[in-house]
XYZ file of C-alpha atoms in Angstrom:
478
model
C -34.391 4.655 37.619
C -34.827 3.070 41.062
C -37.696 0.972 39.730
C -35.501 -0.277 36.876
C -32.740 -1.278 39.301
C -35.197 -3.228 41.477
C -36.569 -4.994 38.429
C -33.060 -5.913 37.227
C -32.131 -7.208 40.680
C -35.206 -9.436 40.765
C -34.449 -10.861 37.348
C -30.787 -11.459 38.220
C -31.877 -13.312 41.354
C -33.719 -15.702 39.087
C -30.658 -16.158 36.870
C -31.953 -14.085 33.956
C -28.814 -12.078 33.051
C -29.708 -11.661 29.361
C -33.266 -10.602 30.198
C -31.929 -8.151 32.771
C -29.620 -6.562 30.223
C -32.545 -6.337 27.813
C -34.644 -4.533 30.401
C -31.865 -2.024 30.987
C -31.516 -1.406 27.245
C -35.228 -0.948 26.642
C -35.983 1.207 29.672
C -32.794 3.302 29.763
C -32.633 4.244 26.084
C -33.290 7.921 25.363
C -35.239 8.204 22.115
C -35.669 11.977 22.216
C -34.958 13.557 18.837
C -31.771 15.677 18.956
C -33.775 18.719 17.836
C -35.871 18.394 20.998
C -32.989 17.963 23.439
C -32.344 21.672 23.844
C -28.705 21.270 22.861
C -26.640 24.438 23.127
C -25.161 26.006 20.031
C -21.564 25.015 19.449
C -19.094 27.642 20.609
C -16.146 26.499 18.496
C -14.349 29.158 16.485
C -11.656 28.590 13.928
C -8.275 30.285 14.425
C -8.042 33.731 12.892
C -6.245 33.564 9.512
C -4.578 36.898 10.313
C -2.991 35.364 13.405
C -1.221 32.758 11.244
C -0.447 34.799 8.125
C 3.022 36.117 7.320
C 3.774 38.107 4.139
C 7.335 38.233 2.843
C 8.854 41.253 1.103
C 8.570 39.521 -2.291
C 4.823 39.000 -1.817
C 4.878 35.342 -0.771
C 2.103 34.625 1.760
C 2.752 31.922 4.347
C 0.637 30.515 7.169
C 2.821 29.405 10.053
C 1.589 27.728 13.235
C 2.897 25.626 16.087
C 1.553 22.091 16.407
C 3.105 20.138 19.269
C 1.125 16.912 18.897
C 4.114 15.134 17.322
C 7.801 15.982 16.724
C 7.179 16.694 13.049
C 6.964 19.625 10.654
C 4.696 19.627 7.613
C 5.538 22.073 4.843
C 3.348 22.453 1.737
C 3.810 24.868 -1.154
C 0.709 25.599 -3.237
C 1.469 26.790 -6.771
C -0.909 28.491 -9.194
C 0.006 26.325 -12.176
C -1.483 23.016 -13.276
C -2.126 20.660 -16.160
C -4.286 23.213 -17.965
C -1.439 25.713 -18.326
C 1.010 25.911 -21.225
C 1.163 23.612 -24.204
C 0.331 19.895 -23.900
C 2.934 18.203 -21.717
C 4.568 21.388 -20.390
C 3.034 21.171 -16.937
C 3.815 17.457 -16.647
C 7.453 18.233 -17.472
C 7.430 20.924 -14.794
C 6.072 18.445 -12.247
C 8.802 15.988 -13.281
C 11.427 18.693 -12.735
C 10.076 19.344 -9.253
C 10.217 15.634 -8.421
C 13.898 15.521 -9.443
C 14.726 18.120 -6.824
C 16.770 21.335 -6.982
C 19.201 21.784 -9.845
C 21.880 22.364 -7.229
C 21.595 18.671 -6.235
C 22.715 16.597 -9.232
C 22.247 12.881 -9.648
C 20.893 11.086 -6.609
C 21.890 13.762 -4.112
C 18.290 14.931 -3.678
C 17.042 11.441 -2.862
C 19.942 10.932 -0.478
C 19.131 14.198 1.257
C 15.476 13.200 1.641
C 16.507 9.845 3.053
C 18.940 11.426 5.509
C 16.172 13.776 6.674
C 13.657 10.903 7.012
C 11.429 13.028 4.800
C 8.158 12.274 3.040
C 8.160 14.185 -0.256
C 5.354 14.414 -2.809
C 4.412 16.482 -5.852
C 0.735 16.419 -6.838
C -0.523 18.230 -9.914
C -4.155 19.197 -10.513
C -5.867 20.985 -13.402
C -5.131 24.470 -12.066
C -2.691 24.018 -9.189
C 0.304 22.000 -8.049
C 1.175 21.002 -4.482
C 4.596 20.134 -3.080
C 4.614 18.452 0.319
C 7.645 17.933 2.547
C 7.108 16.229 5.893
C 10.148 15.955 8.177
C 11.162 15.464 11.810
C 10.919 18.819 13.579
C 14.688 18.877 14.049
C 14.999 19.256 10.249
C 12.582 22.177 9.923
C 15.138 24.761 8.890
C 16.771 22.399 6.415
C 13.360 21.566 4.903
C 12.533 25.253 4.423
C 15.827 25.837 2.631
C 15.373 22.730 0.469
C 11.836 23.736 -0.531
C 12.968 27.258 -1.434
C 15.802 25.924 -3.608
C 13.408 23.546 -5.341
C 10.889 26.283 -6.108
C 13.552 28.676 -7.349
C 15.373 26.297 -9.670
C 14.114 22.718 -10.154
C 16.059 20.208 -12.210
C 14.617 20.009 -15.725
C 16.941 17.266 -16.964
C 17.474 13.769 -15.628
C 15.549 10.765 -14.391
C 12.340 11.639 -12.596
C 12.235 10.773 -8.909
C 9.574 10.768 -6.236
C 6.041 9.333 -6.316
C 3.729 10.464 -9.097
C -0.019 10.961 -9.047
C -1.443 7.977 -10.922
C -4.405 8.706 -13.147
C -4.619 5.383 -14.925
C -3.045 1.977 -15.115
C -2.211 -0.125 -18.137
C -3.564 -3.247 -16.476
C -6.876 -3.617 -14.681
C -6.322 -4.725 -11.107
C -8.263 -4.174 -7.895
C -6.329 -1.088 -6.830
C -6.724 0.661 -10.175
C -10.114 -0.579 -11.372
C -11.984 2.481 -10.117
C -9.069 4.698 -11.149
C -9.441 3.431 -14.693
C -13.206 3.943 -14.653
C -12.673 7.525 -13.488
C -10.033 7.969 -16.205
C -12.559 6.799 -18.836
C -15.059 9.338 -17.545
C -12.586 12.228 -17.395
C -11.080 11.454 -20.788
C -14.509 11.866 -22.355
C -15.504 14.823 -20.160
C -12.357 16.861 -20.899
C -11.914 15.790 -24.523
C -10.635 18.791 -26.489
C -10.311 20.900 -23.335
C -7.008 22.191 -21.880
C -7.600 19.974 -18.818
C -7.613 16.879 -21.021
C -4.552 17.495 -23.181
C -1.425 15.364 -23.132
C 1.809 15.382 -25.070
C 3.198 12.610 -27.222
C 6.279 10.769 -25.981
C 8.453 12.446 -28.606
C 7.191 15.887 -27.703
C 7.717 15.228 -24.001
C 11.363 14.518 -24.679
C 12.073 17.725 -26.569
C 9.790 20.744 -26.731
C 8.205 20.304 -23.311
C 11.476 21.019 -21.505
C 11.533 24.481 -23.046
C 7.824 24.904 -22.309
C 8.283 23.753 -18.717
C 11.044 26.297 -18.177
C 8.784 29.009 -19.533
C 5.972 27.910 -17.227
C 8.370 28.024 -14.303
C 9.593 31.504 -15.148
C 6.093 32.877 -15.600
C 4.010 31.095 -12.963
C 6.373 30.093 -10.167
C 6.785 33.542 -8.663
C 6.253 34.428 -5.019
C 2.892 36.120 -5.621
C 1.540 33.020 -7.396
C 2.140 30.614 -4.548
C 1.410 30.201 -0.857
C 2.948 28.213 1.991
C 1.570 26.183 4.884
C 4.069 25.487 7.669
C 3.027 23.720 10.865
C 4.937 21.661 13.367
C 6.672 21.173 16.651
C 8.683 24.405 16.692
C 8.725 27.941 18.004
C 6.720 30.070 15.595
C 8.837 33.197 15.986
C 11.961 31.255 15.007
C 10.360 29.628 11.984
C 9.004 32.958 10.749
C 12.570 34.263 10.647
C 13.809 31.083 8.938
C 10.982 31.224 6.372
C 11.776 34.825 5.485
C 15.441 33.947 5.097
C 14.884 30.803 3.005
C 12.335 32.215 0.542
C 13.514 35.808 0.169
C 15.269 35.160 -3.158
C 12.140 33.890 -4.957
C 11.059 36.092 -7.851
C 9.009 39.122 -6.849
C 7.557 39.464 -10.360
C 3.868 40.209 -10.735
C 1.458 37.301 -10.609
C 0.338 36.235 -14.117
C -3.100 37.412 -15.164
C -5.708 34.927 -13.957
C -7.336 34.076 -17.270
C -10.434 31.837 -17.033
C -10.294 28.459 -18.732
C -12.983 27.753 -21.335
C -16.220 26.184 -20.201
C -17.271 22.694 -21.293
C -20.288 22.782 -23.581
C -23.092 20.676 -22.060
C -23.755 17.455 -23.944
C -27.077 17.153 -25.786
C -27.712 13.615 -24.544
C -26.206 10.919 -22.367
C -23.027 9.174 -23.419
C -22.228 5.542 -22.618
C -18.640 4.294 -22.344
C -18.077 0.551 -21.899
C -14.680 -1.010 -21.170
C -14.334 -4.764 -20.890
C -12.128 -6.050 -18.066
C -11.952 -9.559 -16.657
C -12.690 -8.648 -13.061
C -15.027 -10.117 -10.475
C -16.742 -6.721 -10.145
C -17.992 -3.912 -12.330
C -17.060 -0.270 -11.719
C -19.351 2.641 -12.512
C -18.789 6.393 -12.847
C -21.738 8.606 -13.763
C -21.528 12.387 -14.086
C -20.963 15.535 -16.078
C -19.202 18.897 -16.014
C -19.650 21.305 -13.119
C -19.760 24.978 -14.095
C -18.397 27.706 -11.863
C -20.462 27.820 -8.665
C -21.186 31.341 -7.370
C -20.926 31.985 -3.642
C -24.680 32.321 -3.279
C -25.153 28.701 -4.496
C -22.302 27.029 -2.622
C -24.053 26.353 0.696
C -27.217 24.889 -0.830
C -25.141 22.772 -3.213
C -23.057 21.448 -0.301
C -26.173 20.536 1.687
C -27.759 18.863 -1.325
C -24.561 16.927 -2.072
C -24.297 15.745 1.543
C -27.867 14.438 1.548
C -27.476 12.786 -1.838
C -24.158 11.000 -1.592
C -21.169 12.833 -0.113
C -18.638 11.599 2.427
C -19.613 7.902 2.214
C -22.014 8.260 5.159
C -25.768 7.920 5.620
C -26.675 9.375 2.244
C -29.542 8.543 -0.076
C -27.248 6.752 -2.517
C -25.632 4.754 0.299
C -28.936 3.760 1.880
C -30.637 2.726 -1.349
C -27.655 0.817 -2.719
C -26.073 -0.745 0.342
C -28.312 -0.649 3.397
C -31.579 -1.454 1.661
C -30.291 -3.848 -1.013
C -26.733 -4.890 -0.101
C -25.498 -4.398 -3.665
C -22.253 -2.566 -2.934
C -19.930 -1.254 -0.254
C -20.149 2.267 -1.611
C -22.174 4.591 -3.811
C -20.978 8.148 -3.333
C -20.948 11.558 -4.960
C -17.830 13.570 -5.781
C -18.345 17.318 -6.081
C -15.163 18.766 -7.588
C -15.538 22.462 -8.438
C -12.936 24.246 -10.518
C -11.251 27.538 -9.666
C -11.280 29.478 -12.939
C -12.321 26.571 -15.099
C -14.909 23.774 -15.182
C -15.058 21.098 -12.532
C -16.814 17.741 -12.432
C -19.730 16.236 -10.524
C -19.653 12.447 -10.538
C -21.233 9.482 -8.768
C -19.170 6.350 -8.287
C -20.075 2.816 -7.291
C -19.173 -0.816 -7.930
C -20.516 -4.308 -7.349
C -20.672 -7.886 -8.545
C -21.644 -8.249 -12.238
C -25.305 -9.077 -11.568
C -25.684 -5.899 -9.483
C -24.085 -3.379 -11.849
C -27.124 -2.586 -14.007
C -29.296 -2.100 -10.938
C -26.654 0.148 -9.341
C -26.724 2.385 -12.423
C -30.528 2.420 -12.344
C -30.680 3.223 -8.616
C -28.169 6.023 -9.031
C -30.341 7.669 -11.663
C -33.461 7.139 -9.533
C -31.865 9.058 -6.670
C -30.592 11.810 -8.961
C -34.101 12.343 -10.302
C -35.701 12.088 -6.873
C -33.653 14.866 -5.291
C -34.499 17.082 -8.268
C -38.223 16.318 -8.101
C -39.038 16.320 -4.368
C -38.153 18.365 -1.302
C -35.690 16.899 1.197
C -37.016 16.274 4.710
C -36.453 18.443 7.763
C -34.464 15.614 9.345
C -32.182 15.405 6.301
C -31.617 19.164 6.488
C -30.931 18.984 10.211
C -28.334 16.240 9.855
C -26.622 17.746 6.801
C -26.278 21.221 8.295
C -24.884 19.872 11.551
C -22.419 17.597 9.802
C -21.211 20.292 7.410
C -20.735 23.018 10.024
C -19.930 21.204 13.279
C -18.127 18.325 11.612
C -16.520 18.883 8.231
C -15.984 22.656 8.509
C -14.649 22.361 12.051
C -12.316 19.531 11.059
C -10.876 21.702 8.288
C -9.369 23.956 10.978
C -9.110 21.459 13.854
C -5.312 21.419 14.130
C -2.542 23.792 13.158
C -1.646 21.511 10.265
C -5.249 21.560 9.035
C -5.707 25.307 9.457
C -2.475 26.379 7.759
C -3.222 24.177 4.750
C -6.846 25.329 4.460
C -5.860 28.988 4.623
C -2.923 28.627 2.230
C -5.088 26.926 -0.396
C -7.816 29.518 -0.004
C -5.367 32.397 -0.326
C -3.891 30.978 -3.519
C -7.302 30.544 -5.147
C -9.204 33.543 -3.753
C -6.697 35.961 -2.207
C -8.924 36.391 0.872
C -10.845 34.428 3.530
C -14.242 36.099 3.330
C -16.004 33.184 1.658
C -14.949 30.597 4.215
C -15.701 32.907 7.152
C -19.366 33.189 6.161
C -19.796 29.513 5.251
C -21.354 28.301 8.557
C -24.017 30.990 8.559
C -24.818 30.420 4.904
C -25.259 26.685 5.515
C -27.551 27.283 8.494
C -29.960 29.326 6.373
C -30.348 26.733 3.566
C -33.940 25.644 2.986
C -35.435 22.549 1.408
C -36.513 24.685 -1.538
C -32.925 25.918 -2.002
C -31.664 22.319 -1.988
C -34.142 21.359 -4.706
C -33.164 24.411 -6.756
C -29.467 23.480 -6.456
C -30.209 19.918 -7.562
C -32.049 21.143 -10.648
C -29.315 23.633 -11.493
C -26.295 21.347 -11.019
C -27.587 17.808 -11.720
C -28.716 16.868 -15.235
C -29.426 13.133 -15.567
C -30.419 13.508 -19.218
C -26.897 14.409 -20.366
C -24.560 12.476 -18.096
C -21.576 10.387 -19.091
C -22.033 6.773 -17.951
C -18.720 4.877 -17.741
C -18.802 1.171 -16.890
C -15.689 -0.969 -16.599
C -15.826 -4.700 -15.890
C -16.854 -8.116 -17.276
C -19.417 -6.770 -19.739
C -20.696 -10.156 -20.905
C -21.553 -11.158 -17.336
C -23.084 -7.758 -16.595
C -25.325 -7.895 -19.660
C -26.265 -11.587 -19.188
C -27.250 -11.187 -15.528
C -30.967 -11.715 -14.797
C -33.065 -8.705 -13.851
C -33.419 -7.937 -10.156
C -35.797 -4.970 -10.249
C -36.585 -4.713 -13.963
C -33.443 -2.650 -14.509
C -32.553 -1.993 -18.170
C -29.523 -3.132 -20.101
C -26.572 -0.732 -20.133
C -27.267 0.347 -23.696
C -30.426 2.073 -22.452
C -28.251 4.723 -20.810
C -26.428 5.648 -23.976
C -28.784 8.002 -25.751
C -32.213 9.444 -24.987
C -33.237 10.178 -21.373
C -34.988 7.363 -19.562
């Protein structure tokens, strides 16, 4: 180091500031591989779920924790009912009732109450679950608990819907909803004829679904079929008492039988969906159904997904599409497992019209490559570290994070055994296990290929790397 300093001083004396900085950069840089640095194992441990868990007399399980980073309280109720339950439109009507607020608050009283509390309120419905979020200043914690309990016990089934809704598609194609519409095209085909893809007609929504929504509420919205996450700037002992008081009147009926949803029959060949839209870019979604993933496959699948395209980072899809060729800002994978029904595994990208066909081709190249060859030791090293020391740790990093992670896991599994063993399972994943997961859960020969954009420009664009026309992806494997 002394020699470097002398050299820099001599260069500076001659007026060579830039050269001096270059010398420092070249000579001081440590190029040792992280695996050879002798780094100590991380000692981080997630908070014990038992230390946060509270069970009410009616069977409701809540996770309550103090979080003094900001004067706020975040309250989320996780419900075991989603779009796949009931008759078409019933669950949507139930979500609408929840957005209207408690029946005890007619007209605009609910919205006024939210405004007076400076609250952020959202209802999000998925295929198998529904989430209700209420974020308030900590001074309104008790009031928020009472309001949430009233809403869960008796939502308003009649009236104008209020509160933000989860958008799944848009009538017009604009920048914000272009990818949303491409995903909607993909999911409409994927879940065609399945309970997850059903919807009610407008007429039916206005009549029969109200009765169906009430029946869903009576059957599924019982204390044992929901969980709570409560975290904020409060004293935990006080909020435990307030939670017990607010939610004690919820139904203590038995949880409905957890009946599996039907599987999606694998397609026999690829399916191409084209949607013309006068945009300056084309949007691509490629994928297929994801069957139930057993615990013994989850770690290898997560590692494989990270290497291939997850989390918008240094993945194979990202490198080949953006870093190497500059075709797009993003090419990522979306692994979305179901709970008791099928999930989806999709790959999403976009780019200017002349790049779209090549983006589709590159995506399929990478899908085939990870099935055909072993990943490298460096790829394994990075993926395992990121999944365990990054993503897993972040899931429990704060009280807000931990309570929500545990509440969701309790609703879907009723225990925390699977998550507790996740780090160790990831650490033991091999390159051979990654390849096996890719071959088991990725099937390029039967994927849905959805492309939305200016189709005439996409098809008329000159070849860049001898990529085929879109129609080549619509039938036999290529």
